[in-house]
Amino acid sequence: MNTRTLSAALLALALVAPARAQQLVAWPIGQPNPGWRWILPGMPTRPLPMPHPMPHPLPGPRPGPMPTESPVTLSGYHVEGNVTDGAAELNYRIVFHNPTPNRMEGVLLVPLPANASVSGFKMTVAGKTANAELLESGQASTIYENIVRQLRDPGLLELVGERLLRARVFPIEPNADIEVRLAIAQTLEKSGNLYSLSVPMRSARMSGAAKSGQASAELNLVASRPIRTIYSPNAEAKITRSGDTQAKLRFEGGATDDADLRMFFSLQQSPLAAGLLTFKESGEDGYFLLSLSPKPKAAEGEVQPKDIVFVLDRSGSMDEDQKMTQAKKALSYCIGKLSPGDRFGIVDFASDSSEFESALVNGTDDNKARALRYVKKIESAGGTNIEAGLQDGLKLLSGSREGRTAMLFFLTDGVPTVGQTQIDALLKQAQDGNHGVSARVFSFGVGDDVNTLLLDKLAEMNRGAHDYVGKGEDLENKVSSLYQKVSQPALTDVKVEWQGLETEQVYPRPVTDVFYGGELVLMGRYSKPGSGRLIVTGKAAGKPMRFEYPVTLAADSSKNDFLPRLWANLKVAHELDAVRLSGRADPEVVASIVKLAKKYGIVTPYTSFLIAEEGVRNAHGVAMDNLRAMNMDARGSGFDGNFETFSRARKASRMLQEMRGAGESAGGMAAPAAMTSMMKRAEYDVREDMKAKGVVAVEKKALGGKAFYFRGGSWTDGECDASCDSAKEIRYLSEEYFDLLGREPDLRRYFSLGARVTVLWKGTVYRIVD
């Protein structure tokens, strides 16, 4: 590997690296050798010789029987390095600690992926530098399997197809640390225009380093071309950009997620970059994530001009809590960002409505200055005539011409009290007024007394988005942030076609527009792998555009195991939204939501009870009750004056919006990280609520495309139902156990949970018992 490639390489001890990737097997000096017999049974390599003469042990009682688990712990874990377009080099600093009063000796085992190159290894023990040897995958697997048999450490079962770096550790002084430094290089994987990196972090978490705040990583990306998009599915990862070609990822070991650190990025190559990630286990349907990223900024003449109308509620209640002051600041910001080629209008309403001008005006400096003076004079007073505000806003947009994007920003803090007050009638009026205009409607609810059903469906029916700003939140920041993101559409009326491939259940629906500096993320499923072409069509600056990419949906891909849960969250959000907007909890839809929530371990506003044992036993009935209550909350919001109803409806809307909106990038961080963070926050809230009610939540872990629940001392697959009563029992670490793993190596990740596991696999339920 040449110097340039080496300086750009990424270490990846494989996404399927074992839970304890850096395993130090140690035993007291003076203890009978636990034996290279079980470390190297029948191996062609020569056992390492024992030292002669054997150093004397420290004074004290003779050690007892050899422990079945090494007492040495991992106390420090730090990764840093540089990444470029196709490769990287990372340096690991790993610290082991001997907490015992005995001098120890042992063997350090570090799994490496087949395509990794070790460029440096240094370990100093008692003033001596240790040497290491590299064992190929066949030898490595045999060694690890025998360690599992002896140490009964199922975390080691995930070693599949790896090589093994092995070094003698002697001696390890009492209460002392050993520092190991590794430099390992690897080229990066690439799918379409998307590069992917993986850094193992599970070993640090499993050994306690993350819990003490000592697991961390810092990656510096220096690209040869402008970076189009960069993100990580890890919620703890923080990404900052420096110019067009540089970015830094910092990771401080969170102990909340048994996952390796992942980073994805694409570079500027074409007007629209496409990236595709897949996950598919043998015999199961696959999952995919498609990202479409335009250039960060539009060149002169590439920005599609827009017609935009701002509709602002100026009823008396807007004068409370500085809402009107913030709303006027946000509106002023949006006006200031208008381009000369844009046209705009302003409608403000209370008991009646007023307009800045009776027709759209051009975004010239003079017109913007007049508009800012108009906004400054708006005062709060009167009732809430939503009908007038919507009708007048859409009427201004009725003159929008072909080749221009029509948008309507609608902001209110209340419910309709003047004019038409029936939700269905208001929505029909808005739909009729938008006929032939096709305006994107972006709705904002401010405060607690707001009709969430109206605003949700207003945005849903008109290819926009909805958001809510609670008391004390920064309204100005939220409105201006969304406006900044959607003000420059790169591709509108987007359609995606898969030629030669079959995909299904793709979310979010409908497909949204793509904006400069943003990203469109679609997630779906497929049953038949294969290669084909992805066709993306739309309009850019009013002109038809077509993009074509070769794509492959993998037949077997165990990486990207975060995709199933993200897809399931989008699907559940879509179905919950549909139930809420229709006002009817269809039993089949409810059953589907419950099944998805159990299988993937999803926390949502109305299926979160599934993580409690009592909820699991009566999931369907509780779901029906919750969804019926949700419908009543939504329909009653704004009419019965009940504050708790308002709060519940608004909370539901905000969480559903987060789930749906996680398919779009925000501030350089795309869907996986945004959604993962939201899911963790939701689960934390749910567990706190349960704790307050005296309900004990079941521990849960996500592995691959499954969720497992710890009940009765056993880990149980979330897919298991009554059929799991007829499970095939297999004794832990028996010959039958290892024979099954030999036939079905993908089961290793699930069996690594421990000695008692129940899993549904290819139609058969396996129950591991000790």
PDB file of C-alpha atoms in Angstrom, residues 16 84 119 183 220 244 252 384 394 460 482 491 507 510 571 593 601 625 627 647 660 670 730 745:
ATOM      1  CA  VAL A  16     -19.452  -8.075  12.666  1.00  0.00           C
ATOM      2  CA  THR A  84      -9.838  10.669   2.510  1.00  0.00           C
ATOM      3  CA  SER A 119       0.795  -0.985   9.681  1.00  0.00           C
ATOM      4  CA  ALA A 183      -2.322   1.291  13.414  1.00  0.00           C
ATOM      5  CA  ASN A 220     -10.835  13.837  10.305  1.00  0.00           C
ATOM      6  CA  ASP A 244     -16.291  22.497   1.500  1.00  0.00           C
ATOM      7  CA  GLU A 252     -17.866  10.121  23.111  1.00  0.00           C
ATOM      8  CA  THR A 384     -59.268  33.459  14.958  1.00  0.00           C
ATOM      9  CA  LEU A 394     -54.358  30.544  -1.609  1.00  0.00           C
ATOM     10  CA  GLU A 460     -50.350  16.154   4.687  1.00  0.00           C
ATOM     11  CA  LEU A 482     -37.304  25.431   7.967  1.00  0.00           C
ATOM     12  CA  LEU A 491     -35.772  19.253  -7.745  1.00  0.00           C
ATOM     13  CA  TYR A 507     -41.531   5.703   3.076  1.00  0.00           C
ATOM     14  CA  PRO A 510     -45.564  11.036  -0.794  1.00  0.00           C
ATOM     15  CA  LYS A 571     -43.912   2.673   8.606  1.00  0.00           C
ATOM     16  CA  ILE A 593     -48.690  -1.567  14.405  1.00  0.00           C
ATOM     17  CA  GLY A 601     -38.747  -2.882  19.667  1.00  0.00           C
ATOM     18  CA  ASP A 625     -57.939   1.702  23.741  1.00  0.00           C
ATOM     19  CA  LEU A 627     -55.744   4.606  19.521  1.00  0.00           C
ATOM     20  CA  SER A 647     -51.198  18.511  25.352  1.00  0.00           C
ATOM     21  CA  ARG A 660     -41.753  11.496   9.253  1.00  0.00           C
ATOM     22  CA  ALA A 670     -29.308  12.907   7.912  1.00  0.00           C
ATOM     23  CA  ILE A 730     -30.738 -26.878  22.336  1.00  0.00           C
ATOM     24  CA  PRO A 745     -23.600 -18.663  11.029  1.00  0.00           C
TER      25      PRO A 745
END
